[in-house]
Amino acid sequence: MYKKVHLDLTILCAGITAAIMVSMSLLYLHISETEIYKNHFNSFQNDMNTIVMNLENQSIISMEWLSRMESRGNYIFYVLDNGIPYLYNILKDNSEKSLLFTEAMEAYEKHFSIAPSDDNSMSSFLFSSHMEYTFTSPSTGNDYYGCVIEIEKNSSTLQVIILSLLDSLENQIFRQRILFLMINIVTIFLLSAFSWIFTGKLLKPISENQQKQAQFIASASHELRTPLAVILSSAESCRDASPEKQSSFLETIKREGFHMSALIEDMLTLSSSDSQRFPVRMQPVELDTLLLNSCEAFESLAKKKLITISLSLPENTLPLCFCDSDRIRQVISILLHNAVSYTDEGGFIKLSLSYDKEQFHIFVTDNGIGIPDDDKKKIFDRFYRVEKSRSTKGHFGLGLSIAYEIIKSHGGTIGVKDAFGGGSTFFIYLPVK
Ligand code: ADP
């Protein structure tokens, strides 16, 4: 489930960003290619203007000049005087070239008839005209810029056809496309990796929460199953039992019912803290009075185990603590109940309160069985018990997690350390303001 959501989110995140990036780069590529073609064609037209001026000013077109022009601009020239090919062409031509020029002339005539004299690319001189165009040779499939120049001098007509192969320009554009493709592939790969990490980080708290909830439900069901099983079996046995036994079974059912009710109460408290609905009513509280009352409430329970409870309070008057008195009393009760439960007969429990400018310090110390270092942090987790076997009935492993949530909602700290001489000391720090 988590993996599928993670993958879907990654695809969505990377897909959208990649789609935006690819369309932007395609747009850029299109604009850039159009610009390159335009500049190249403009530069060809400029070259043709220069050549036409040269031709107008020359009385004789020499073979050297033609060959110089050809090699300088990578052009191919074909010259006709009154429709008869120049000796230059007769000497250099082969059948392929002749075919190419025939194709160029056909393209020119087609172009010219489609775009007659008002065509922009056509410049007219007194006795000359020239026209530039693009064409694809049907025989070779190559693209060319073509220019047909016509000059009338002394009642003779000079026709010059100049062709320029576009392969270097097309190679440049092809290289540019490949470069863009590679950049896009690398960027999509990086985007996917980034999206995977990013969405993973986003989903981590959700997945952890989901795991915790699943664990919570599993532990809760496990804890509820035991008293429920006892209730069901006692109810079953109760039917055929003697009246004395019946009252004992009913007593068991009642006791287990109380356990279940306490467990459900604890679970509801934790679930309301998870959904941020933890009711905390802050009011000024005299912490010393609160601790005194809590201590007195546990005296009889401690006495039953011959445990002594002592309370140490500061001598001077305490500032008022801004807290929810019921909730803080609940925390102290959880700590005292644990201290009584995990301290052997004849032990002692010490409750003390002190404060400084910033915090109230509450300590609950016992000389009981203590808590191993590895478990000190884990005991605040839900349903965690150091050794399940040593827990007495009515201990579900939820007390300290409730205490933790309450102190957290007060902006305070709760923790545990070893007590001097054995046992444990739980400490609570609550802010003075
Ligand atoms: P429980 O209801 O089982 O006491 P808690 O969340 O209150 O659950 O405590 C978690 C575990 O921490 C207990 O099961 C116990 O193993 C350990 N623990 C808590 N308080 C003490 C203590 N004062 N001395 C030793 N062990 C303790």
Coordinates of C-alpha atoms and ligand atoms in Angstrom, one line a residue:
M1 CA 0.0 0.0 0.0
Y2 CA 2.7 2.5 1.2
K3 CA 5.0 1.4 -1.7
K4 CA 2.2 1.9 -4.3
V5 CA 1.3 5.4 -3.0
H6 CA 5.0 6.2 -2.9
L7 CA 5.4 5.1 -6.5
D8 CA 2.2 6.8 -7.7
L9 CA 3.2 10.1 -6.0
T10 CA 6.7 9.9 -7.5
I11 CA 5.3 9.3 -11.0
L12 CA 2.9 12.2 -10.6
C13 CA 5.5 14.6 -9.2
A14 CA 8.2 13.6 -11.7
G15 CA 5.7 13.3 -14.6
I16 CA 4.2 16.8 -14.1
T17 CA 7.6 18.5 -13.8
A18 CA 9.1 16.5 -16.6
A19 CA 6.1 17.3 -18.9
I20 CA 6.5 21.0 -18.2
M21 CA 10.3 20.9 -18.7
V22 CA 10.0 18.9 -22.0
S23 CA 7.4 21.1 -23.5
M24 CA 9.4 24.2 -22.5
S25 CA 12.6 22.8 -24.1
L26 CA 10.7 21.7 -27.2
L27 CA 9.4 25.3 -27.6
Y28 CA 12.8 26.7 -27.1
L29 CA 14.3 24.2 -29.6
H30 CA 11.6 25.2 -32.2
I31 CA 12.3 28.9 -31.7
S32 CA 16.1 28.3 -31.9
E33 CA 15.9 26.2 -35.1
T34 CA 13.6 28.7 -36.8
E35 CA 16.1 31.5 -35.9
I36 CA 19.1 29.4 -37.2
Y37 CA 17.4 28.7 -40.5
K38 CA 16.4 32.4 -40.9
N39 CA 19.9 33.6 -40.2
H40 CA 21.4 31.1 -42.5
F41 CA 19.1 32.0 -45.3
N42 CA 19.7 35.7 -44.7
S43 CA 23.5 35.1 -45.0
F44 CA 23.0 33.1 -48.2
Q45 CA 20.9 36.0 -49.6
N46 CA 23.7 38.5 -48.7
D47 CA 26.3 36.3 -50.4
M48 CA 24.1 36.2 -53.5
N49 CA 23.7 40.0 -53.5
T50 CA 27.5 40.3 -53.5
I51 CA 27.9 37.7 -56.3
V52 CA 25.2 39.5 -58.4
M53 CA 27.1 42.8 -58.0
N54 CA 30.3 41.1 -59.1
L55 CA 28.7 39.6 -62.1
E56 CA 27.2 42.9 -63.1
N57 CA 30.5 44.6 -63.0
Q58 CA 32.5 41.9 -64.9
S59 CA 32.5 41.9 -68.7
I60 CA 34.0 38.4 -68.9
I61 CA 33.3 35.7 -66.3
S62 CA 36.6 33.8 -65.9
M63 CA 37.0 30.2 -64.9
E64 CA 39.3 31.2 -62.0
W65 CA 36.7 33.5 -60.6
L66 CA 34.0 30.8 -60.8
S67 CA 36.3 28.2 -59.2
R68 CA 37.3 30.7 -56.4
M69 CA 33.7 31.6 -55.7
E70 CA 32.8 27.9 -55.5
S71 CA 35.5 27.0 -53.0
R72 CA 35.0 30.1 -50.9
G73 CA 31.3 29.7 -50.2
N74 CA 30.9 26.0 -50.7
Y75 CA 28.6 26.7 -53.6
I76 CA 28.1 25.0 -57.0
F77 CA 27.8 27.3 -60.0
Y78 CA 26.1 26.6 -63.3
V79 CA 26.4 29.3 -66.0
L80 CA 24.4 29.6 -69.2
D81 CA 25.1 32.2 -71.8
N82 CA 22.0 32.6 -74.1
G83 CA 20.9 29.1 -72.9
I84 CA 24.3 27.5 -73.8
P85 CA 26.3 26.0 -70.8
Y86 CA 29.7 27.6 -70.1
L87 CA 32.9 25.7 -70.9
Y88 CA 33.5 25.7 -67.1
N89 CA 30.5 23.6 -66.7
I90 CA 31.1 21.4 -69.7
L91 CA 34.5 20.5 -68.3
K92 CA 33.5 19.9 -64.7
D93 CA 30.0 18.5 -65.1
N94 CA 28.9 14.9 -64.8
S95 CA 25.5 13.3 -65.2
E96 CA 24.7 13.7 -61.4
K97 CA 25.4 17.4 -61.5
S98 CA 23.3 17.9 -64.7
L99 CA 20.4 16.2 -63.1
L100 CA 20.8 18.3 -59.9
F101 CA 20.7 21.6 -61.9
T102 CA 17.7 20.3 -63.9
E103 CA 15.9 19.7 -60.6
A104 CA 17.0 23.1 -59.3
M105 CA 15.6 24.8 -62.4
E106 CA 12.3 22.9 -62.1
A107 CA 12.0 23.9 -58.5
Y108 CA 12.8 27.5 -59.4
E109 CA 10.1 27.6 -62.1
K110 CA 7.6 26.1 -59.8
H111 CA 8.5 28.5 -57.1
F112 CA 8.5 31.4 -59.5
S113 CA 5.2 30.6 -61.0
I114 CA 3.6 30.3 -57.5
A115 CA 5.2 33.5 -56.3
P116 CA 5.4 35.9 -59.2
S117 CA 7.2 39.2 -59.4
D118 CA 5.9 40.7 -56.2
D119 CA 7.7 38.0 -54.2
N120 CA 9.8 39.6 -51.4
S121 CA 12.9 37.5 -52.0
M122 CA 13.1 38.8 -55.5
S123 CA 15.2 41.9 -56.1
S124 CA 15.0 43.6 -59.4
F125 CA 17.8 45.6 -61.0
L126 CA 17.8 47.5 -64.2
F127 CA 19.1 44.5 -66.3
S128 CA 19.2 41.8 -63.7
S129 CA 17.1 39.8 -61.3
H130 CA 17.9 37.1 -58.8
M131 CA 15.7 34.8 -56.6
E132 CA 16.6 32.6 -53.6
Y133 CA 14.6 29.6 -52.6
T134 CA 14.9 26.3 -50.8
F135 CA 14.4 23.0 -52.5
T136 CA 14.9 19.2 -51.9
S137 CA 16.5 17.2 -54.7
P138 CA 14.1 14.4 -55.6
S139 CA 17.0 12.2 -56.8
T140 CA 19.3 12.5 -53.7
G141 CA 16.9 13.7 -51.0
N142 CA 19.4 16.4 -50.0
D143 CA 18.2 19.9 -49.2
Y144 CA 19.7 23.0 -50.9
Y145 CA 19.4 26.7 -51.0
G146 CA 19.2 27.8 -54.6
C147 CA 19.6 31.1 -56.4
V148 CA 18.8 31.8 -60.1
I149 CA 20.4 35.0 -61.4
E150 CA 19.5 36.5 -64.8
I151 CA 21.5 39.3 -66.3
E152 CA 20.8 40.9 -69.6
K153 CA 23.9 42.6 -71.2
N154 CA 24.2 43.8 -74.8
S155 CA 21.2 41.8 -75.8
S156 CA 22.6 38.6 -74.5
T157 CA 21.1 36.8 -71.4
L158 CA 23.4 35.4 -68.8
Q159 CA 21.8 32.8 -66.4
V160 CA 23.7 31.7 -63.3
I161 CA 22.3 29.0 -61.0
I162 CA 24.0 28.7 -57.6
L163 CA 23.3 25.9 -55.2
S164 CA 24.4 25.5 -51.5
L165 CA 24.1 22.1 -49.8
L166 CA 22.4 22.4 -46.4
D167 CA 24.1 19.3 -44.9
S168 CA 26.3 21.2 -42.4
L169 CA 23.4 23.2 -41.2
E170 CA 21.3 20.1 -40.8
N171 CA 24.1 18.4 -39.0
Q172 CA 24.3 21.3 -36.6
I173 CA 20.6 21.1 -35.9
F174 CA 20.7 17.3 -35.5
R175 CA 23.5 17.7 -33.0
Q176 CA 21.5 20.3 -31.1
R177 CA 18.5 18.0 -31.0
I178 CA 20.6 15.1 -29.7
L179 CA 22.1 17.4 -27.0
F180 CA 18.6 18.5 -26.0
L181 CA 17.4 14.9 -25.9
M182 CA 20.3 13.9 -23.6
I183 CA 19.8 16.8 -21.3
N184 CA 16.1 15.9 -21.1
I185 CA 16.8 12.3 -20.3
V186 CA 19.3 13.1 -17.6
T187 CA 17.0 15.7 -16.1
I188 CA 14.0 13.3 -16.1
F189 CA 16.2 10.7 -14.4
L190 CA 17.4 13.3 -11.8
L191 CA 13.8 14.5 -11.3
S192 CA 12.6 11.0 -10.8
A193 CA 15.3 10.3 -8.2
F194 CA 14.6 13.6 -6.5
S195 CA 10.8 12.9 -6.5
W196 CA 11.3 9.4 -5.1
I197 CA 13.4 10.8 -2.2
F198 CA 11.2 13.9 -1.7
T199 CA 7.9 11.9 -1.6
G200 CA 9.5 9.3 0.6
K201 CA 10.4 12.0 3.1
L202 CA 6.9 13.4 2.9
L203 CA 5.3 10.0 3.4
K204 CA 7.6 8.8 6.2
P205 CA 5.6 10.3 9.1
I206 CA 2.4 9.0 7.5
S207 CA 3.8 5.5 7.2
E208 CA 5.3 5.6 10.7
N209 CA 1.9 6.7 12.0
Q210 CA 0.2 3.9 10.1
Q211 CA 2.6 1.3 11.5
K212 CA 2.1 2.7 15.0
Q213 CA -1.7 2.5 14.6
A214 CA -1.6 -1.0 13.3
Q215 CA 0.7 -2.0 16.2
F216 CA -1.7 -0.2 18.7
I217 CA -4.7 -2.0 17.3
A218 CA -2.9 -5.3 17.5
S219 CA -1.8 -4.7 21.1
A220 CA -5.2 -3.4 22.1
S221 CA -7.0 -6.5 20.7
H222 CA -4.5 -8.7 22.4
E223 CA -5.0 -7.0 25.8
L224 CA -8.8 -7.0 25.4
R225 CA -8.9 -10.7 24.4
T226 CA -7.6 -11.9 27.8
P227 CA -10.3 -10.4 30.1
L228 CA -12.9 -11.1 27.4
A229 CA -12.0 -14.8 27.4
V230 CA -12.2 -14.9 31.2
I231 CA -15.6 -13.2 31.1
L232 CA -16.9 -15.6 28.5
S233 CA -15.6 -18.8 30.2
S234 CA -16.9 -17.6 33.7
A235 CA -20.3 -16.8 32.2
E236 CA -20.4 -20.3 30.6
S237 CA -19.4 -22.0 33.9
C238 CA -21.7 -19.9 35.9
R239 CA -24.8 -21.5 34.3
D240 CA -24.3 -25.0 35.8
A241 CA -22.4 -23.9 39.0
S242 CA -23.6 -24.1 42.6
P243 CA -24.9 -20.8 44.1
E244 CA -21.5 -20.3 46.0
K245 CA -19.5 -20.8 42.9
Q246 CA -21.8 -18.7 40.9
S247 CA -21.1 -15.6 43.1
S248 CA -17.4 -16.2 42.7
F249 CA -17.8 -16.4 38.9
L250 CA -19.9 -13.2 38.9
E251 CA -17.1 -11.5 41.0
T252 CA -14.5 -12.5 38.3
I253 CA -16.8 -11.2 35.5
K254 CA -17.1 -7.9 37.4
R255 CA -13.4 -7.6 38.0
E256 CA -12.5 -8.4 34.4
G257 CA -15.2 -6.0 33.3
F258 CA -13.5 -3.2 35.3
H259 CA -10.1 -4.1 33.7
M260 CA -11.6 -3.8 30.3
S261 CA -13.3 -0.5 31.1
A262 CA -10.0 0.9 32.5
L263 CA -8.2 -0.3 29.3
I264 CA -10.8 1.3 27.0
E265 CA -10.6 4.5 29.0
D266 CA -6.8 4.6 28.6
M267 CA -7.1 3.9 24.9
L268 CA -9.6 6.6 24.4
T269 CA -7.3 9.1 26.2
L270 CA -4.4 8.2 23.9
S271 CA -6.6 8.3 20.8
S272 CA -7.9 11.8 21.7
S273 CA -4.3 12.9 22.1
D274 CA -3.4 11.5 18.7
S275 CA -6.2 13.4 17.0
Q276 CA -5.2 16.6 18.8
R277 CA -8.4 16.6 20.8
F278 CA -6.7 16.1 24.1
P279 CA -8.7 18.3 26.5
V280 CA -6.2 20.4 28.5
R281 CA -7.8 23.1 30.7
M282 CA -4.9 25.3 31.9
Q283 CA -5.4 27.2 35.1
P284 CA -3.2 28.4 38.0
V285 CA -2.6 25.4 40.3
E286 CA -0.8 25.1 43.6
L287 CA 1.5 22.2 42.8
D288 CA 2.4 21.4 46.5
T289 CA -1.3 20.9 47.4
L290 CA -1.8 18.7 44.3
L291 CA 1.2 16.5 45.3
L292 CA 0.1 16.3 48.9
N293 CA -3.4 15.1 47.9
S294 CA -1.9 12.6 45.4
C295 CA 0.4 11.3 48.1
E296 CA -2.5 10.8 50.6
A297 CA -4.5 9.0 48.0
F298 CA -1.8 6.3 47.7
E299 CA -1.0 6.0 51.3
S300 CA -3.4 3.1 52.0
L301 CA -2.4 1.2 48.9
A302 CA 1.3 1.6 49.9
K303 CA 0.6 0.6 53.4
K304 CA -0.9 -2.7 52.2
K305 CA 2.6 -3.6 50.8
L306 CA 4.3 -2.0 53.9
I307 CA 5.8 0.7 51.6
T308 CA 6.5 4.1 53.1
I309 CA 5.6 7.2 51.0
S310 CA 7.3 10.5 51.9
L311 CA 6.8 13.9 50.4
S312 CA 9.4 16.7 50.2
L313 CA 8.2 20.2 49.4
P314 CA 10.1 23.5 49.2
E315 CA 9.8 25.6 52.4
N316 CA 9.0 29.0 50.8
T317 CA 5.8 29.7 49.0
L318 CA 5.7 28.3 45.5
P319 CA 4.7 30.3 42.4
L320 CA 1.4 29.0 40.8
C321 CA 1.8 26.5 38.1
F322 CA -0.2 27.1 35.0
C323 CA -1.5 23.6 34.1
D324 CA -4.5 21.2 34.0
S325 CA -4.7 20.0 37.6
D326 CA -6.7 16.9 36.8
R327 CA -4.2 15.8 34.1
I328 CA -1.2 16.5 36.2
R329 CA -2.8 14.6 39.1
Q330 CA -3.4 11.7 36.6
V331 CA 0.3 11.7 35.8
I332 CA 1.4 11.6 39.4
S333 CA -1.1 8.8 40.1
I334 CA 0.4 6.8 37.2
L335 CA 3.9 7.2 38.6
L336 CA 2.9 6.5 42.2
H337 CA 0.8 3.4 41.1
N338 CA 3.8 2.1 39.1
A339 CA 6.2 2.8 42.1
V340 CA 3.9 0.9 44.4
S341 CA 3.5 -2.0 41.9
Y342 CA 7.2 -2.4 41.1
T343 CA 8.6 -2.0 44.6
D344 CA 8.9 -4.9 46.9
E345 CA 7.3 -5.1 50.4
G346 CA 9.0 -2.9 52.9
G347 CA 10.3 -0.5 50.3
F348 CA 10.0 3.3 50.1
I349 CA 8.7 5.9 47.6
K350 CA 9.8 9.5 47.7
L351 CA 7.9 12.3 46.1
S352 CA 9.6 15.6 45.9
L353 CA 9.0 19.0 44.4
S354 CA 11.5 21.9 43.7
Y355 CA 11.6 24.8 41.2
D356 CA 13.9 27.3 39.6
K357 CA 13.3 30.4 37.5
E358 CA 12.1 28.4 34.6
Q359 CA 10.8 25.0 35.7
F360 CA 9.1 23.0 38.4
H361 CA 10.8 19.7 39.1
I362 CA 8.8 16.8 40.3
F363 CA 10.6 13.5 41.2
V364 CA 9.1 10.2 42.0
T365 CA 11.8 7.9 43.4
D366 CA 11.4 4.3 44.6
N367 CA 13.8 1.6 45.6
G368 CA 12.0 -1.1 43.6
I369 CA 13.1 -3.4 40.8
G370 CA 14.5 -0.6 38.6
I371 CA 14.4 -0.3 34.8
P372 CA 17.3 -1.6 32.6
D373 CA 19.0 1.1 30.5
D374 CA 17.8 -0.4 27.2
D375 CA 14.2 -0.1 28.3
K376 CA 14.3 3.4 29.7
K377 CA 13.2 5.1 26.5
K378 CA 10.9 2.3 25.4
I379 CA 8.7 2.3 28.5
F380 CA 7.0 5.5 27.2
D381 CA 5.8 3.5 24.1
R382 CA 2.3 2.2 24.0
F383 CA 1.7 -1.3 25.4
Y384 CA 5.4 -1.6 26.3
R385 CA 6.2 -3.5 29.4
V386 CA 9.8 -4.4 30.5
E387 CA 8.9 -8.0 31.2
K388 CA 5.4 -8.9 30.6
S389 CA 5.6 -11.6 33.3
R390 CA 6.4 -9.2 36.1
S391 CA 3.4 -6.9 35.4
T392 CA 0.5 -7.4 37.6
K393 CA -3.1 -7.4 36.4
G394 CA -4.5 -4.0 35.4
H395 CA -1.1 -3.0 34.0
F396 CA -1.5 -2.7 30.2
G397 CA 1.7 -0.8 29.4
L398 CA -0.3 2.4 28.6
G399 CA 0.2 4.4 31.8
L400 CA 3.5 6.0 30.9
S401 CA 2.5 6.7 27.3
I402 CA -0.5 8.6 28.7
A403 CA 1.8 10.5 31.1
Y404 CA 4.1 11.3 28.3
E405 CA 1.3 12.8 26.1
I406 CA -0.1 14.8 29.1
I407 CA 3.3 16.3 29.9
K408 CA 4.0 17.0 26.2
S409 CA 0.7 18.9 25.9
H410 CA 1.9 21.1 28.8
G411 CA 5.2 21.8 27.0
G412 CA 7.1 19.9 29.7
T413 CA 9.5 16.9 29.8
I414 CA 9.2 13.5 31.4
G415 CA 11.9 10.9 31.8
V416 CA 13.5 8.2 34.0
K417 CA 16.9 7.5 35.5
D418 CA 18.3 5.1 38.0
A419 CA 17.7 6.0 41.6
F420 CA 20.7 6.2 43.9
G421 CA 21.1 2.8 45.6
G422 CA 18.7 1.0 43.2
G423 CA 15.2 1.6 42.0
S424 CA 14.1 4.3 39.6
T425 CA 13.5 8.0 39.6
F426 CA 10.9 9.5 37.3
F427 CA 11.3 13.2 36.7
I428 CA 8.8 15.7 35.3
Y429 CA 9.8 19.3 34.3
L430 CA 7.0 21.7 33.9
P431 CA 7.5 25.3 32.6
V432 CA 6.9 28.0 35.3
K433 CA 5.3 30.3 32.8
Ligands
ADP1 P1 2.1 -0.5 33.1 O1 0.6 -0.3 33.1 O2 2.4 -1.9 32.6 O3 2.7 -0.2 34.4 P2 3.4 1.8 32.1 O4 3.3 2.4 30.8 O5 2.9 2.6 33.3 O6 2.6 0.4 32.0 O7 4.9 1.3 32.4 C1 5.5 0.6 31.4 C2 6.5 -0.4 32.0 O8 7.6 0.3 32.6 C3 5.9 -1.3 33.1 O9 5.3 -2.4 32.5 C4 7.2 -1.6 33.9 O10 7.9 -2.7 33.3 C5 8.1 -0.4 33.7 N1 8.0 0.5 34.9 C6 7.2 1.6 35.0 N2 7.4 2.2 36.2 C7 8.3 1.5 36.9 C8 8.9 1.6 38.2 N3 8.7 2.5 39.0 N4 9.9 0.6 38.5 C9 10.2 -0.4 37.6 N5 9.6 -0.5 36.4 C10 8.7 0.4 36.0

